[in-house]
Tab-separated table of C-alpha atoms and ligand atoms in Angstrom:
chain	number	residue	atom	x	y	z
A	1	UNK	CA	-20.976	-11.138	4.402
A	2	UNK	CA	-21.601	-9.055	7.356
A	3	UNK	CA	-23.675	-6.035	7.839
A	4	UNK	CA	-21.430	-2.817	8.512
A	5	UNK	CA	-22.369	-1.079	11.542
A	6	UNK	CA	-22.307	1.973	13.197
A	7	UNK	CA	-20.567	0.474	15.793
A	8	UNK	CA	-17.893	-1.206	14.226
A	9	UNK	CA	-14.438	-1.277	16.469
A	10	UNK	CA	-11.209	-0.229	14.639
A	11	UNK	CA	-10.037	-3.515	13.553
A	12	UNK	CA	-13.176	-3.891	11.315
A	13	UNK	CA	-12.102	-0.778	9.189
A	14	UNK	CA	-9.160	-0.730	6.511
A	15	UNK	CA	-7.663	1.992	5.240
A	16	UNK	CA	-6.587	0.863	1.552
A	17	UNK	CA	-3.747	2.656	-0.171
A	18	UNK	CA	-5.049	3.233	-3.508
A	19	UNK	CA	-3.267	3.839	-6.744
A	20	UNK	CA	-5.761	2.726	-9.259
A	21	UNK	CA	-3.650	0.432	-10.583
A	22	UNK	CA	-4.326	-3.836	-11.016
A	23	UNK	CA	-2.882	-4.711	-7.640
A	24	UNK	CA	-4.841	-1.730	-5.085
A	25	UNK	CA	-7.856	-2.571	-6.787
A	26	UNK	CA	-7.458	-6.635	-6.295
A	27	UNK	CA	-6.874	-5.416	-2.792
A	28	UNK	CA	-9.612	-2.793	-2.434
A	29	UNK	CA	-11.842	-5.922	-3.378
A	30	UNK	CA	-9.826	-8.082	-0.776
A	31	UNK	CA	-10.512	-5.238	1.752
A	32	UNK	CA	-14.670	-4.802	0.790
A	33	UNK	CA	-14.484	-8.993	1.179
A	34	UNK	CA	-13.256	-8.807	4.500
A	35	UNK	CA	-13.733	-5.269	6.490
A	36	UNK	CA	-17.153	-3.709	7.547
A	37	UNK	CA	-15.678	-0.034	6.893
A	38	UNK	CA	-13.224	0.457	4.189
A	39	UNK	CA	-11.720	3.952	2.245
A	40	UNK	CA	-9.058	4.930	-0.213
A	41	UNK	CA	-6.249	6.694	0.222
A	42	UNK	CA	-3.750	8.332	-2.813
A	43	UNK	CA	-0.737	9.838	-3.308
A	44	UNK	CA	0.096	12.767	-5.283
A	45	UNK	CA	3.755	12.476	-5.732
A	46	UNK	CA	4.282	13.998	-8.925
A	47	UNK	CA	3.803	11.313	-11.373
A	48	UNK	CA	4.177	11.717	-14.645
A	49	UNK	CA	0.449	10.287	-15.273
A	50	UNK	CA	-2.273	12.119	-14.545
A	51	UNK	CA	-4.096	8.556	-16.265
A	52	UNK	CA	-3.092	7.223	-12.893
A	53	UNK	CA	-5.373	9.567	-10.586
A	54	UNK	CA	-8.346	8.625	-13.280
A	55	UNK	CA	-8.381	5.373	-12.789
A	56	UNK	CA	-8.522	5.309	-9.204
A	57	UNK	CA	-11.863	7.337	-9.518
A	58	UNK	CA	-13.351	4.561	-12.406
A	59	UNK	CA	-12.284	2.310	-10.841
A	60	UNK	CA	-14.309	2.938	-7.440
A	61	UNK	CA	-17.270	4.388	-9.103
A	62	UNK	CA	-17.612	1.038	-11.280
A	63	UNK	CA	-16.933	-1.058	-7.798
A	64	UNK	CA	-19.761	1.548	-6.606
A	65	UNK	CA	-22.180	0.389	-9.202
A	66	UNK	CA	-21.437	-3.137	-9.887
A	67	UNK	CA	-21.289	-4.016	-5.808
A	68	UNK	CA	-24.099	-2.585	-3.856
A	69	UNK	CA	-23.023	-4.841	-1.212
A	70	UNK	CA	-19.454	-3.472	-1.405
A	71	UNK	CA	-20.607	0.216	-1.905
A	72	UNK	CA	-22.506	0.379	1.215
A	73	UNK	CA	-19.228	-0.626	2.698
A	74	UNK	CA	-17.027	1.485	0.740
A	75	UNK	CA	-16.586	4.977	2.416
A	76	UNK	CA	-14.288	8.231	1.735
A	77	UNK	CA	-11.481	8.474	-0.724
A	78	UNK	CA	-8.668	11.191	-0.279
A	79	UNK	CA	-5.989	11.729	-2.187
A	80	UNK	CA	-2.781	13.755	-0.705
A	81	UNK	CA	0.089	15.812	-2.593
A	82	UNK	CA	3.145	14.758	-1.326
A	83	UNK	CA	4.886	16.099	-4.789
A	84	UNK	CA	7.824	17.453	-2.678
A	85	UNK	CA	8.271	14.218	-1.441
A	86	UNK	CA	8.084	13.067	-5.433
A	87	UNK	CA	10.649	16.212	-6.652
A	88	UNK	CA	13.068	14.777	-4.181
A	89	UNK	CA	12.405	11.065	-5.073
A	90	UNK	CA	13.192	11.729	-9.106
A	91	UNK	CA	12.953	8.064	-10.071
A	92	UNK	CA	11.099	6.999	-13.516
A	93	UNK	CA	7.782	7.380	-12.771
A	94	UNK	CA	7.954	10.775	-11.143
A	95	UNK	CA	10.244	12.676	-13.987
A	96	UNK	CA	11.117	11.997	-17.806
A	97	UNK	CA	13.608	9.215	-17.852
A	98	UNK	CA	14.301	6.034	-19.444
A	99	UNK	CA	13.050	3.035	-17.586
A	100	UNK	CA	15.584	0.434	-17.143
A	101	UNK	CA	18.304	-0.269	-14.306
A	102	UNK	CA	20.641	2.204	-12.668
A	103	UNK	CA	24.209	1.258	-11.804
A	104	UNK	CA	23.421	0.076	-8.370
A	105	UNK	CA	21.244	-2.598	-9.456
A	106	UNK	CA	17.977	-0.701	-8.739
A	107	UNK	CA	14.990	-0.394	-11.330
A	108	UNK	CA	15.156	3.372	-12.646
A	109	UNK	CA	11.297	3.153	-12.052
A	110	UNK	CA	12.361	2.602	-8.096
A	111	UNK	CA	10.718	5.935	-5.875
A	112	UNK	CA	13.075	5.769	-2.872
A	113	UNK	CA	11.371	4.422	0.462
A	114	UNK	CA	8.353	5.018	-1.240
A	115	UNK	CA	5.823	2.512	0.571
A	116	UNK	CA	7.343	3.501	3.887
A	117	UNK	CA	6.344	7.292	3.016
A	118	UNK	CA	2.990	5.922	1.753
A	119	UNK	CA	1.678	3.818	4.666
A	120	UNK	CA	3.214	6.790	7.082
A	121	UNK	CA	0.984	9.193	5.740
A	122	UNK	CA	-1.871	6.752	5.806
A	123	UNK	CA	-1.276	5.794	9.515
A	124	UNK	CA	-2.069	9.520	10.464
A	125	UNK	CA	-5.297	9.697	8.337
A	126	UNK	CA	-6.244	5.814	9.462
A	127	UNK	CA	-5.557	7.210	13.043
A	128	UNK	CA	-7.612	10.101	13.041
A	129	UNK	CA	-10.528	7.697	11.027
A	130	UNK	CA	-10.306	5.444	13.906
A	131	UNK	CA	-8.847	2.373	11.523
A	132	UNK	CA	-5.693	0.272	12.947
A	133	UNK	CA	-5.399	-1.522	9.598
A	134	UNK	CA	-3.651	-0.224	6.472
A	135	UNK	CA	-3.806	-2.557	3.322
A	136	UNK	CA	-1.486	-2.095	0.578
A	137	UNK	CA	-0.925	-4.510	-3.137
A	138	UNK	CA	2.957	-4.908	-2.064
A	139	UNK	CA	4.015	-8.378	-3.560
A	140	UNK	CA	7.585	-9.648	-3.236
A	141	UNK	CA	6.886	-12.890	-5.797
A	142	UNK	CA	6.720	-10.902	-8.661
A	143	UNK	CA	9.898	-8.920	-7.291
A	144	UNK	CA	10.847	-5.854	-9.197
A	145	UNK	CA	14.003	-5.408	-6.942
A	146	UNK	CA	11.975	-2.762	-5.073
A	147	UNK	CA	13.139	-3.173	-1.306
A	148	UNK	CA	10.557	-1.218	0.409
A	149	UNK	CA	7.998	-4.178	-1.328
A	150	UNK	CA	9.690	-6.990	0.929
A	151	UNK	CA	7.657	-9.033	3.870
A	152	UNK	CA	10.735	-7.843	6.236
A	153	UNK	CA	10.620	-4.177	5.435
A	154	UNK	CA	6.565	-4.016	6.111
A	155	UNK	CA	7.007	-6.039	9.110
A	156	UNK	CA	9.480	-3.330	10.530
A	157	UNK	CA	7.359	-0.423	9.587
A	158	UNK	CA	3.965	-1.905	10.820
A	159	UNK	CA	6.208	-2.308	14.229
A	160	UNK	CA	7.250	1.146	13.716
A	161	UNK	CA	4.122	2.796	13.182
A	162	UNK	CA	3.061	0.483	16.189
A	163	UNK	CA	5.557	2.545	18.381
A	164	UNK	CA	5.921	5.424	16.976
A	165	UNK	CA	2.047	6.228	17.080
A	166	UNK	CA	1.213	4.383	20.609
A	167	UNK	CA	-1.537	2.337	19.318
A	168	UNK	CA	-1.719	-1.162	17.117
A	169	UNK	CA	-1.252	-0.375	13.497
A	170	UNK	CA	-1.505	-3.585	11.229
A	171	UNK	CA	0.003	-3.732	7.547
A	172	UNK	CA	-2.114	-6.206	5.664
A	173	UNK	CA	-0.405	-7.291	2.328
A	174	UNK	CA	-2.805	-9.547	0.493
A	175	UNK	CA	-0.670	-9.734	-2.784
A	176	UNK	CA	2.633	-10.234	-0.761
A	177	UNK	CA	3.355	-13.957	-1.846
A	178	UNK	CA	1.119	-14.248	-5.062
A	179	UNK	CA	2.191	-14.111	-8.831
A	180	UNK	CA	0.342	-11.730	-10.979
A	181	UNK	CA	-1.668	-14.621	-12.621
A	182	UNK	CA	-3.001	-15.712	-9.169
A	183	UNK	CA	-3.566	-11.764	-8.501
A	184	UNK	CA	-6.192	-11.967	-11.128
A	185	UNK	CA	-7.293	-15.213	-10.159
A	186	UNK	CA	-8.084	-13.727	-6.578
A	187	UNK	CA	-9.935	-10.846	-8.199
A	188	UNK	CA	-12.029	-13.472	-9.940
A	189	UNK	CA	-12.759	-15.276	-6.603
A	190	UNK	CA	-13.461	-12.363	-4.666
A	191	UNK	CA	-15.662	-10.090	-7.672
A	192	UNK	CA	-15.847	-13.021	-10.719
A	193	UNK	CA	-16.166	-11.915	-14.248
A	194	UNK	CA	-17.757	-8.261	-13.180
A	195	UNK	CA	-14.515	-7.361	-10.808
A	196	UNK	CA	-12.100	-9.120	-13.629
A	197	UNK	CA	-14.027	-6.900	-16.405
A	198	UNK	CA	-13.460	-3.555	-14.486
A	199	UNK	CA	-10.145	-3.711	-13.421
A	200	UNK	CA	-9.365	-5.076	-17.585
A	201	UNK	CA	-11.337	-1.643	-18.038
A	202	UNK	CA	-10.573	1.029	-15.720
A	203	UNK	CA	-7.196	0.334	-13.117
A	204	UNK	CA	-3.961	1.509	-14.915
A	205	UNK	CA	-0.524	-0.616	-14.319
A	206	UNK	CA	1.403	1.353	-17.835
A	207	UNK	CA	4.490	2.910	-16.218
A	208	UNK	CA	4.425	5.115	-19.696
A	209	UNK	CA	0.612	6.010	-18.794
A	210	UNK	CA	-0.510	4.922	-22.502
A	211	UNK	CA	-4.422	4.382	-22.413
A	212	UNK	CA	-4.670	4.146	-26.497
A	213	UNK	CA	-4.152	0.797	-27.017
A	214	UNK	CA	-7.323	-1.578	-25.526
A	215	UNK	CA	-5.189	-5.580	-25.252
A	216	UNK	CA	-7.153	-8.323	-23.456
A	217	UNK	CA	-5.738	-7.572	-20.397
A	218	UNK	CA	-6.141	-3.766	-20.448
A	219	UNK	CA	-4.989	-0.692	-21.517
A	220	UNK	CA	-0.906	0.070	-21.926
A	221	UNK	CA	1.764	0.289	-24.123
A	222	UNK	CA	2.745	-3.478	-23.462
A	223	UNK	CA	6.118	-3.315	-23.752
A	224	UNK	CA	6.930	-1.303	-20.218
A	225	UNK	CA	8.017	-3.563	-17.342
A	226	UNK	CA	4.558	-3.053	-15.945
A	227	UNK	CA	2.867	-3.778	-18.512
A	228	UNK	CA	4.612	-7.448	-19.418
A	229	UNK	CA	3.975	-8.178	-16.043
A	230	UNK	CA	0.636	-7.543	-16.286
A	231	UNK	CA	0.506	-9.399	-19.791
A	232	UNK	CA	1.974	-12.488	-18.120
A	233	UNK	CA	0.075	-12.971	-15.194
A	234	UNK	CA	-3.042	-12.167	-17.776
A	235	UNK	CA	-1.721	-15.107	-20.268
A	236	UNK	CA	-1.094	-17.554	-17.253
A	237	UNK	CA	-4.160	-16.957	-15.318
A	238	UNK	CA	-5.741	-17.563	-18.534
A	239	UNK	CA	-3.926	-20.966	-19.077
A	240	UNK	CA	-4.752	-22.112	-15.907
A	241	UNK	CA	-8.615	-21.136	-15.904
B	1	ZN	ZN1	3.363	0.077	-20.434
């Protein structure tokens, strides 16, 4: 591990887009591994789950305490309403609706360009921070049908962002080609049983925001598409180890 520094040049700073759920905090750890300055950004869009905004504060105050290494690394955390953005959006997570598939094909839970408004927004913050890398859990393995998750899509807006804001803006996408068991499996590399134990305990992945119910691998209802997926990985990664 290095030593963050005062003088540390743009590319060693990350700004991570943070939802609080399993996959932005595997990559919040991925970040702390790898970047001398790191913060948190959030979105506000109107979800139905407030859970969701919790967990991304437990989830960096346990990193806080667990990691002093991390923490000294670990800087601001902002969180920004876009809820227009969300009214307009209407998909599963943002309004009361059944969670299933539409007639196009598309997850009901699908926000519309969602990630392209998300790492948008974070480019102007990460600008004015002085960061030229954004980090974000998108994984196309475990594919959802969500087309703003796909390798192509994030190459295009990285390139866009590039352009459109006159300076080098990377996308890193740690989580892009791994299953959800190796998603845990990296959180045990990077954090072992300490980093497993607090995203089990604090990050939120329940599309219906349950928090009643503690299973092995969390928190959720367990029957939501999140949720199985989480299950899965949890049961396979468990296999495997
Ligand atoms: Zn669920």
């Amino acid at each position: 591990m290095t030593t963050p520094n005062s003088t540390s040049s743009a590319s060693d700073a990350a700004l991570v887009l943070f939802s609080g759920g399993q996959d932005s905090a595997s990559c919040l750890a991925w970040a702390l591994d790898r970047y001398a300055r790191v913060e948190t950004i959030g979105f506000a869009y109107g979800q139905r789950h407030h859970v969701e905004m919790q967990a991304r504060l437990n989830v960096r105050a346990a990193i806080l305490e667990a990691f002093p290494g991390w923490a000294d690394r670990l800087g601001e955390d902002r969180v920004v309403d876009i809820s227009g953005y969300g009214d307009l959006a209407e998909s599963a997570l943002t309004r009361e609706a059944e969670i299933g598939f539409r007639d196009d094909g598309l997850p009901t839970t699908f926000v519309p360009a969602r990630n392209l408004v998300f790492l948008t927004v974070a480019s102007a913050l990460a600008m004015r921070r002085g960061m030229s890398v954004l980090v974000g859990g998108m994984c196309q393995t475990d594919y959802s049908g969500y087309p703003d998750c796909r390798q192509e899509t994030l190459d295009a807006q990285a390139q866009a962002l590039t352009l459109g804001l006159g300076r080098p803006m990377r996308v890193d996408t740690p989580l892009m080609d791994l299953t959800k068991s190796q998603t845990w499996a990296l959180a045990h590399k990077l954090g072992g049983d300490r980093l497993v134990d607090i995203i089990v305990e604090h990050s939120h992945t329940c599309y219906r925001g349950e928090r009643g119910k503690r299973h092995d691998w969390g928190y959720g209802c367990g029957t939501c598409p999140a949720c199985e997926l989480r299950e899965k990985g949890w049961r396979d990664w468990k296999a495997a180890s």
